[in-house]
Coordinates of N, CA and C in Angstrom, one line a residue:
M684 N 13.7 69.6 3.8 CA 12.8 70.0 4.9 C 12.3 71.4 4.7
Y685 N 11.0 71.6 4.9 CA 10.5 72.9 4.7 C 10.8 73.7 6.0
I686 N 11.4 74.8 5.9 CA 11.7 75.7 7.0 C 11.4 77.1 6.7
P687 N 10.4 77.7 7.3 CA 10.2 79.2 7.1 C 11.5 79.9 7.5
N688 N 11.8 81.0 6.8 CA 13.1 81.7 7.1 C 13.2 82.1 8.5
I689 N 12.2 82.5 9.2 CA 12.3 83.0 10.6 C 12.7 81.9 11.5
Y690 N 12.6 80.6 11.1 CA 12.9 79.5 12.0 C 14.2 78.8 11.5
K691 N 14.8 79.3 10.5 CA 16.0 78.6 9.9 C 17.2 78.9 10.8
N692 N 17.9 77.9 11.1 CA 19.1 78.0 12.0 C 20.4 77.8 11.0
E693 N 21.1 78.9 10.9 CA 22.3 78.9 10.1 C 23.6 79.1 10.9
N694 N 23.5 79.0 12.2 CA 24.6 79.2 13.1 C 25.4 77.9 13.1
Q695 N 26.5 77.8 12.4 CA 27.3 76.5 12.3 C 27.7 76.0 13.7
E696 N 28.2 76.8 14.5 CA 28.7 76.4 15.9 C 27.5 75.8 16.6
D697 N 26.3 76.4 16.6 CA 25.1 75.9 17.3 C 24.7 74.6 16.7
I698 N 24.8 74.4 15.4 CA 24.3 73.2 14.7 C 25.3 72.0 15.1
I699 N 26.6 72.3 15.1 CA 27.6 71.3 15.4 C 27.4 70.9 16.9
D700 N 27.2 71.8 17.8 CA 27.0 71.5 19.2 C 25.7 70.7 19.4
F701 N 24.7 71.0 18.6 CA 23.4 70.2 18.6 C 23.7 68.8 18.2
L702 N 24.4 68.6 17.1 CA 24.7 67.2 16.6 C 25.5 66.4 17.6
Q703 N 26.4 67.1 18.3 CA 27.3 66.3 19.2 C 26.5 66.0 20.5
K704 N 25.5 66.8 20.8 CA 24.7 66.5 22.0 C 23.5 65.6 21.8
N705 N 23.1 65.5 20.5 CA 21.9 64.8 20.1 C 22.2 63.8 19.0
S706 N 23.2 62.9 19.3 CA 23.8 62.1 18.3 C 23.0 60.8 17.9
F707 N 21.9 60.6 18.7 CA 21.1 59.4 18.3 C 20.1 59.8 17.3
G708 N 20.3 59.3 16.0 CA 19.5 59.8 14.9 C 18.8 58.7 14.2
I709 N 18.2 59.1 13.1 CA 17.5 58.1 12.2 C 18.2 58.1 10.9
L710 N 18.7 57.0 10.4 CA 19.4 56.9 9.2 C 18.4 56.4 8.1
I711 N 18.3 57.1 7.0 CA 17.3 56.9 6.0 C 17.8 56.8 4.6
N712 N 17.4 55.8 3.9 CA 17.7 55.7 2.5 C 16.6 54.9 1.8
Q713 N 16.7 54.7 0.5 CA 15.6 54.1 -0.2 C 16.2 53.1 -1.3
N714 N 15.4 52.1 -1.6 CA 15.7 51.1 -2.5 C 14.5 50.7 -3.3
D715 N 14.5 51.1 -4.6 CA 13.3 50.8 -5.5 C 12.0 51.3 -4.9
G716 N 12.1 52.5 -4.4 CA 10.9 53.1 -3.9 C 10.5 52.8 -2.4
N717 N 11.2 51.8 -1.9 CA 11.0 51.4 -0.5 C 11.9 52.2 0.5
I718 N 11.3 52.9 1.4 CA 12.1 53.7 2.4 C 12.5 52.8 3.6
L719 N 13.8 52.9 3.9 CA 14.4 52.1 5.0 C 14.9 53.1 6.0
A720 N 14.8 52.8 7.3 CA 15.2 53.7 8.4 C 15.7 52.9 9.6
T721 N 16.7 53.3 10.2 CA 17.3 52.7 11.4 C 17.6 53.7 12.4
H722 N 17.3 53.5 13.7 CA 17.6 54.4 14.8 C 19.0 54.0 15.4
I723 N 20.0 54.8 15.3 CA 21.3 54.5 15.7 C 22.1 55.8 16.1
P724 N 23.1 55.6 16.9 CA 24.0 56.8 17.2 C 24.8 57.1 15.9
L725 N 24.9 58.3 15.6 CA 25.7 58.8 14.5 C 26.6 59.9 15.0
E726 N 27.9 59.7 15.0 CA 28.8 60.6 15.6 C 29.4 61.6 14.6
F727 N 29.3 62.9 14.9 CA 29.8 64.0 14.0 C 31.2 64.2 14.3
E728 N 32.0 64.4 13.2 CA 33.4 64.8 13.4 C 33.9 65.6 12.2
V729 N 34.9 66.4 12.4 CA 35.5 67.2 11.3 C 36.9 66.7 11.1
K730 N 37.3 66.3 9.8 CA 38.6 65.8 9.5 C 39.6 67.0 9.4
E731 N 40.8 66.7 9.2 CA 41.9 67.7 9.1 C 41.7 68.6 7.9
N732 N 41.1 68.1 6.9 CA 40.9 68.8 5.6 C 39.6 69.7 5.7
G733 N 39.0 69.7 6.9 CA 37.8 70.6 7.1 C 36.5 69.9 6.7
K734 N 36.5 68.7 6.1 CA 35.3 68.1 5.7 C 34.6 67.5 6.9
Q735 N 33.3 67.5 6.9 CA 32.4 67.1 8.0 C 31.9 65.7 7.7
F736 N 31.9 64.8 8.7 CA 31.4 63.5 8.5 C 30.5 63.0 9.7
L737 N 29.7 62.0 9.4 CA 29.1 61.2 10.5 C 29.6 59.8 10.4
E738 N 29.7 59.1 11.6 CA 30.1 57.7 11.6 C 29.1 56.9 12.4
G739 N 28.9 55.7 12.0 CA 28.0 54.8 12.7 C 28.1 53.4 12.2
H740 N 27.3 52.5 12.7 CA 27.3 51.1 12.3 C 25.9 50.5 12.5
I741 N 25.6 49.5 11.7 CA 24.4 48.7 11.9 C 24.7 47.3 11.8
S742 N 23.8 46.4 12.1 CA 23.9 45.0 12.1 C 24.0 44.5 10.6
K743 N 24.8 43.5 10.4 CA 24.9 42.9 9.0 C 23.5 42.3 8.7
E744 N 22.7 41.9 9.7 CA 21.4 41.4 9.5 C 20.4 42.4 8.9
N745 N 20.8 43.7 9.1 CA 19.9 44.8 8.6 C 20.1 45.0 7.1
P746 N 19.1 44.8 6.3 CA 19.3 44.9 4.9 C 19.6 46.3 4.4
Q747 N 19.5 47.3 5.2 CA 19.7 48.7 4.8 C 21.1 48.9 4.2
W748 N 22.1 48.3 4.8 CA 23.5 48.6 4.4 C 23.8 48.1 3.0
K749 N 23.0 47.1 2.5 CA 23.3 46.5 1.2 C 23.0 47.5 0.1
I750 N 22.3 48.5 0.4 CA 22.0 49.5 -0.7 C 23.1 50.5 -0.8
F751 N 24.0 50.7 0.2 CA 25.0 51.7 0.2 C 25.8 51.7 -1.0
E752 N 26.2 50.5 -1.6 CA 27.1 50.5 -2.7 C 26.4 50.8 -4.0
N753 N 25.1 50.6 -4.1 CA 24.4 50.9 -5.3 C 23.9 52.3 -5.3
D754 N 23.5 52.9 -4.2 CA 23.1 54.2 -4.0 C 23.6 54.8 -2.7
N755 N 24.6 55.6 -2.8 CA 25.3 56.1 -1.6 C 24.6 57.3 -1.0
R756 N 23.5 57.8 -1.5 CA 22.8 58.9 -0.9 C 22.1 58.6 0.4
I757 N 22.2 59.4 1.4 CA 21.7 59.1 2.7 C 21.2 60.3 3.4
L758 N 20.2 60.2 4.2 CA 19.7 61.2 5.1 C 19.7 60.8 6.5
A759 N 20.2 61.7 7.4 CA 20.1 61.4 8.8 C 19.4 62.5 9.5
I760 N 18.4 62.1 10.3 CA 17.6 63.1 11.0 C 17.8 63.0 12.5
F761 N 18.0 64.2 13.1 CA 18.3 64.3 14.5 C 17.3 65.3 15.1
S762 N 16.7 64.8 16.2 CA 15.6 65.6 16.9 C 16.1 66.0 18.3
G763 N 15.8 67.2 18.7 CA 16.1 67.7 20.0 C 14.8 67.9 20.8
S764 N 14.8 68.8 21.7 CA 13.7 69.0 22.6 C 12.5 69.6 21.8
H765 N 11.3 69.3 22.3 CA 10.1 69.9 21.6 C 9.0 70.1 22.7
A766 N 8.1 70.9 22.4 CA 7.0 71.2 23.4 C 5.8 71.8 22.8
Y767 N 4.7 71.4 23.3 CA 3.4 72.0 22.9 C 3.2 73.4 23.4
I768 N 2.8 74.3 22.5 CA 2.6 75.7 22.9 C 1.1 76.0 22.9
S769 N 0.5 76.2 24.0 CA -0.9 76.5 24.1 C -1.2 78.0 23.7
S770 N -2.2 78.2 22.9 CA -2.5 79.6 22.5 C -3.2 80.3 23.6
S771 N -3.5 79.6 24.7 CA -4.1 80.3 25.9 C -3.0 81.1 26.6
W772 N -1.7 80.9 26.2 CA -0.6 81.7 26.8 C -0.4 83.0 26.2
Y773 N -1.1 83.3 25.1 CA -1.0 84.6 24.4 C -2.0 85.6 24.9
D774 N -1.7 86.8 24.6 CA -2.6 87.9 25.0 C -3.6 88.2 23.9
H775 N -3.7 87.3 22.9 CA -4.7 87.5 21.8 C -5.1 86.1 21.3
E776 N -6.2 86.0 20.6 CA -6.6 84.7 20.1 C -5.7 84.2 19.0
N777 N -5.4 82.9 19.0 CA -4.6 82.3 18.0 C -4.7 80.8 18.1
V778 N -4.0 80.1 17.3 CA -4.1 78.6 17.3 C -2.9 78.1 18.1
P779 N -3.0 76.9 18.7 CA -1.9 76.3 19.4 C -0.8 75.9 18.4
T780 N 0.4 75.6 18.8 CA 1.5 75.2 17.9 C 2.4 74.3 18.7
W781 N 3.6 74.0 18.0 CA 4.6 73.2 18.6 C 5.9 73.8 18.4
N782 N 6.8 74.0 19.4 CA 8.1 74.4 19.3 C 9.1 73.2 19.3
Y783 N 10.1 73.3 18.5 CA 11.0 72.1 18.4 C 12.3 72.5 17.7
I784 N 13.3 71.6 17.9 CA 14.6 71.8 17.3 C 15.0 70.5 16.6
A785 N 15.4 70.6 15.3 CA 15.8 69.4 14.5 C 16.8 69.8 13.5
V786 N 17.6 68.8 13.1 CA 18.6 68.9 12.0 C 18.5 67.7 11.1
H787 N 18.5 68.0 9.8 CA 18.6 67.0 8.7 C 20.0 67.1 8.1
V788 N 20.6 66.0 8.0 CA 22.0 65.9 7.4 C 21.9 65.0 6.2
Y789 N 22.4 65.5 5.0 CA 22.4 64.8 3.8 C 23.9 64.5 3.5
G790 N 24.1 63.3 2.9 CA 25.5 63.0 2.6 C 25.6 61.7 1.7
K791 N 26.9 61.3 1.5 CA 27.3 60.2 0.7 C 27.9 59.2 1.7
V792 N 27.4 57.9 1.7 CA 27.9 56.9 2.6 C 28.9 56.0 2.0
K793 N 29.9 55.6 2.8 CA 31.0 54.7 2.4 C 31.2 53.7 3.5
I794 N 31.2 52.4 3.1 CA 31.4 51.3 4.1 C 32.9 51.3 4.5
L795 N 33.1 51.1 5.8 CA 34.5 51.0 6.4 C 35.0 49.6 6.4
D796 N 36.4 49.5 6.3 CA 36.9 48.1 6.4 C 37.0 47.7 7.9
Y797 N 37.5 46.5 8.2 CA 37.5 46.0 9.5 C 38.3 46.8 10.5
E798 N 39.5 47.2 10.1 CA 40.4 48.0 11.0 C 39.7 49.4 11.2
E799 N 39.1 50.0 10.2 CA 38.4 51.3 10.4 C 37.2 51.1 11.3
T800 N 36.6 49.9 11.1 CA 35.4 49.6 12.0 C 35.8 49.6 13.5
L801 N 36.9 48.9 13.8 CA 37.4 48.8 15.1 C 37.7 50.2 15.7
Y802 N 38.3 51.1 14.9 CA 38.7 52.4 15.3 C 37.4 53.2 15.6
S803 N 36.4 53.1 14.7 CA 35.2 53.8 14.9 C 34.5 53.3 16.2
L804 N 34.5 52.0 16.5 CA 33.9 51.5 17.7 C 34.7 52.1 18.9
K805 N 36.0 52.1 18.8 CA 36.8 52.6 19.9 C 36.4 54.1 20.2
K806 N 36.3 54.9 19.2 CA 35.9 56.3 19.4 C 34.5 56.4 20.1
L807 N 33.6 55.6 19.6 CA 32.2 55.6 20.1 C 32.2 55.2 21.6
V808 N 32.9 54.1 21.9 CA 32.9 53.6 23.3 C 33.6 54.6 24.2
D809 N 34.8 55.1 23.8 CA 35.5 56.0 24.6 C 34.7 57.3 25.0
K810 N 33.9 57.7 24.0 CA 33.1 58.9 24.2 C 32.1 58.7 25.3
Y811 N 31.4 57.5 25.2 CA 30.3 57.3 26.2 C 30.7 56.6 27.5
E812 N 31.9 56.1 27.5 CA 32.5 55.5 28.8 C 33.3 56.6 29.6
A813 N 33.4 57.8 29.0 CA 34.3 58.8 29.6 C 34.0 59.1 31.1
N814 N 32.7 59.0 31.4 CA 32.3 59.4 32.8 C 32.0 58.1 33.6
S815 N 32.3 57.0 33.1 CA 32.0 55.7 33.8 C 33.0 55.5 34.9
E816 N 32.5 54.9 36.0 CA 33.4 54.6 37.2 C 34.4 53.6 36.8
N817 N 34.0 52.6 36.0 CA 34.9 51.5 35.5 C 34.7 51.5 34.0
P818 N 35.4 52.4 33.2 CA 35.1 52.5 31.8 C 35.6 51.2 31.0
V819 N 34.8 50.8 30.1 CA 35.1 49.7 29.2 C 36.0 50.3 28.1
R820 N 37.0 49.5 27.7 CA 37.9 49.9 26.6 C 37.9 48.8 25.6
I821 N 37.7 49.2 24.3 CA 37.7 48.2 23.2 C 39.0 47.3 23.3
E822 N 40.1 48.0 23.6 CA 41.5 47.3 23.6 C 41.5 46.2 24.7
D823 N 40.7 46.3 25.7 CA 40.7 45.3 26.8 C 39.8 44.2 26.6
L824 N 38.9 44.2 25.6 CA 38.0 43.1 25.4 C 38.6 41.9 24.8
S825 N 38.1 40.7 25.2 CA 38.7 39.5 24.7 C 38.5 39.3 23.2
E826 N 39.3 38.5 22.6 CA 39.2 38.1 21.2 C 37.8 37.6 20.9
K827 N 37.3 36.7 21.8 CA 36.0 36.1 21.7 C 34.9 37.2 21.6
T828 N 35.0 38.1 22.5 CA 34.0 39.2 22.6 C 34.0 40.1 21.3
M829 N 35.3 40.4 20.9 CA 35.4 41.2 19.7 C 35.0 40.6 18.4
R830 N 34.8 39.3 18.4 CA 34.3 38.6 17.2 C 32.9 39.2 16.8
Q831 N 32.2 39.8 17.8 CA 30.9 40.4 17.5 C 31.0 41.5 16.5
A832 N 32.3 42.1 16.5 CA 32.5 43.2 15.5 C 32.3 42.8 14.1
R833 N 32.5 41.5 13.8 CA 32.3 40.9 12.5 C 30.9 40.9 12.1
G834 N 30.0 41.1 13.0 CA 28.6 41.1 12.7 C 27.9 42.4 12.5
I835 N 28.8 43.5 12.3 CA 28.3 44.8 12.0 C 28.9 45.4 10.8
V836 N 28.3 46.4 10.2 CA 28.8 47.1 9.1 C 28.9 48.5 9.5
A837 N 30.2 49.0 9.6 CA 30.5 50.4 10.0 C 30.6 51.2 8.7
F838 N 30.2 52.5 8.9 CA 30.2 53.4 7.7 C 30.5 54.8 8.1
Q839 N 30.9 55.5 7.1 CA 31.2 57.0 7.2 C 30.4 57.7 6.2
I840 N 29.7 58.8 6.6 CA 28.9 59.7 5.7 C 29.6 61.0 5.6
E841 N 30.0 61.3 4.3 CA 30.6 62.6 4.0 C 29.4 63.6 3.9
I842 N 29.3 64.6 4.7 CA 28.2 65.5 4.7 C 28.2 66.4 3.5
T843 N 27.1 66.4 2.7 CA 27.1 67.3 1.6 C 26.2 68.6 1.9
S844 N 25.2 68.5 2.8 CA 24.5 69.6 3.2 C 23.7 69.4 4.5
I845 N 23.4 70.4 5.2 CA 22.7 70.4 6.5 C 21.6 71.4 6.5
E846 N 20.4 71.0 6.9 CA 19.3 71.8 7.1 C 18.9 71.8 8.6
A847 N 18.8 73.0 9.2 CA 18.5 73.0 10.7 C 17.4 74.0 10.9
V848 N 16.5 73.5 11.8 CA 15.3 74.3 12.2 C 15.3 74.5 13.7
K849 N 15.1 75.7 14.1 CA 14.9 76.0 15.5 C 13.7 76.9 15.7
K850 N 12.5 76.2 15.9 CA 11.2 76.9 16.0 C 11.0 77.2 17.5
I851 N 11.2 78.4 18.0 CA 11.1 78.7 19.4 C 10.4 80.1 19.6
S852 N 9.3 80.2 18.9 CA 8.4 81.4 19.0 C 9.1 82.7 18.7
Q853 N 9.9 82.6 17.6 CA 10.6 83.9 17.2 C 9.6 84.9 16.6
N854 N 8.4 84.4 16.3 CA 7.4 85.3 15.7 C 6.5 86.0 16.7
R855 N 6.8 85.8 18.0 CA 6.0 86.4 19.1 C 6.7 87.7 19.6
D856 N 5.9 88.6 20.0 CA 6.5 89.9 20.6 C 7.1 89.6 22.0
K857 N 7.7 90.6 22.5 CA 8.5 90.4 23.8 C 7.6 89.9 24.9
K858 N 6.4 90.4 25.0 CA 5.5 90.1 26.1 C 5.1 88.6 26.0
N859 N 4.6 88.2 24.8 CA 4.1 86.9 24.6 C 5.3 85.9 24.7
H860 N 6.4 86.3 24.2 CA 7.6 85.4 24.2 C 8.0 85.0 25.6
Q861 N 8.0 86.0 26.5 CA 8.3 85.8 27.9 C 7.2 85.0 28.6
N862 N 6.0 85.2 28.2 CA 4.9 84.4 28.8 C 5.0 83.0 28.5
I863 N 5.3 82.7 27.2 CA 5.5 81.3 26.8 C 6.6 80.6 27.6
I864 N 7.7 81.3 27.8 CA 8.8 80.8 28.6 C 8.3 80.4 30.0
S865 N 7.6 81.3 30.6 CA 7.1 81.1 32.0 C 6.2 79.9 32.1
E866 N 5.3 79.8 31.1 CA 4.3 78.7 31.1 C 5.0 77.4 30.9
L867 N 6.0 77.4 30.0 CA 6.7 76.1 29.8 C 7.5 75.7 31.1
E868 N 8.1 76.6 31.8 CA 8.8 76.3 33.0 C 7.8 75.8 34.1
K869 N 6.6 76.2 34.1 CA 5.6 75.8 35.1 C 5.3 74.3 34.9
T870 N 5.4 73.8 33.7 CA 5.1 72.4 33.4 C 6.0 71.4 34.1
Q871 N 7.2 71.9 34.4 CA 8.3 71.0 34.9 C 8.6 69.8 34.1
D872 N 8.2 69.8 32.8 CA 8.5 68.8 31.9 C 9.9 69.0 31.3
Y873 N 10.7 68.0 31.2 CA 12.0 68.1 30.8 C 12.1 68.8 29.4
N874 N 11.4 68.3 28.4 CA 11.5 68.9 27.1 C 11.0 70.3 27.1
A875 N 9.9 70.6 27.8 CA 9.3 71.9 27.8 C 10.4 72.9 28.4
C876 N 11.0 72.5 29.5 CA 12.0 73.3 30.2 C 13.2 73.6 29.3
Q877 N 13.6 72.5 28.5 CA 14.7 72.7 27.5 C 14.4 73.8 26.5
I878 N 13.1 73.7 26.0 CA 12.7 74.7 25.0 C 12.7 76.1 25.6
A879 N 12.2 76.2 26.9 CA 12.2 77.4 27.6 C 13.6 78.0 27.7
Q880 N 14.6 77.2 28.0 CA 16.0 77.6 28.1 C 16.5 78.1 26.7
E881 N 16.1 77.4 25.6 CA 16.5 77.9 24.3 C 15.9 79.2 24.0
M882 N 14.6 79.4 24.3 CA 13.9 80.6 24.1 C 14.6 81.8 24.9
A883 N 14.9 81.5 26.1 CA 15.6 82.5 27.0 C 16.9 83.0 26.4
K884 N 17.7 82.0 25.8 CA 19.0 82.3 25.2 C 18.8 83.2 24.0
N885 N 17.6 83.1 23.3 CA 17.4 83.9 22.1 C 16.4 85.0 22.4
K886 N 16.3 85.4 23.7 CA 15.3 86.4 24.1 C 15.4 87.7 23.3
K887 N 14.3 88.2 23.0 CA 14.2 89.5 22.2 C 14.6 90.7 23.1

């Protein structure tokens, strides 16, 4: 991913927090020049040895997983909030642009066995059922229902590198930076307000 130095995010805590809060990503690989992509949750975790991983699963009907054993290289893309920035908000003439936050994760993928698959599903369900009034637990589902787990392929991606961009008007002076924040807040658009919050946290 092309990232101008001014927009490069190298804060590891910030990147991990982003991946944990924006875990619905795009899984990408290729086969004989054909690009394959699937939109799925990919959960970030750190093992005891300090290595970083993503875990997820796709349907066995999805041909993408069949490439994993022949070529284990994978790219996962995660997008955060984004917002249009009008140049009318500046005190000088310029072109409009777009502010956004994104992370690209590169790694090597490995297919999980059935027991590992069940454990991966348990972690995923427990995470998203945590605030449910009547949380679903994998352990409580019937054998009939759990047969559906045979229809998926779960996998683990050992992360080899991460590229993170946070483009939030770092190239603007204090006056214009604050004006962009104010104009974004006026829109009352969720994404725009999220970008305004990120800009305020990184205020000059």
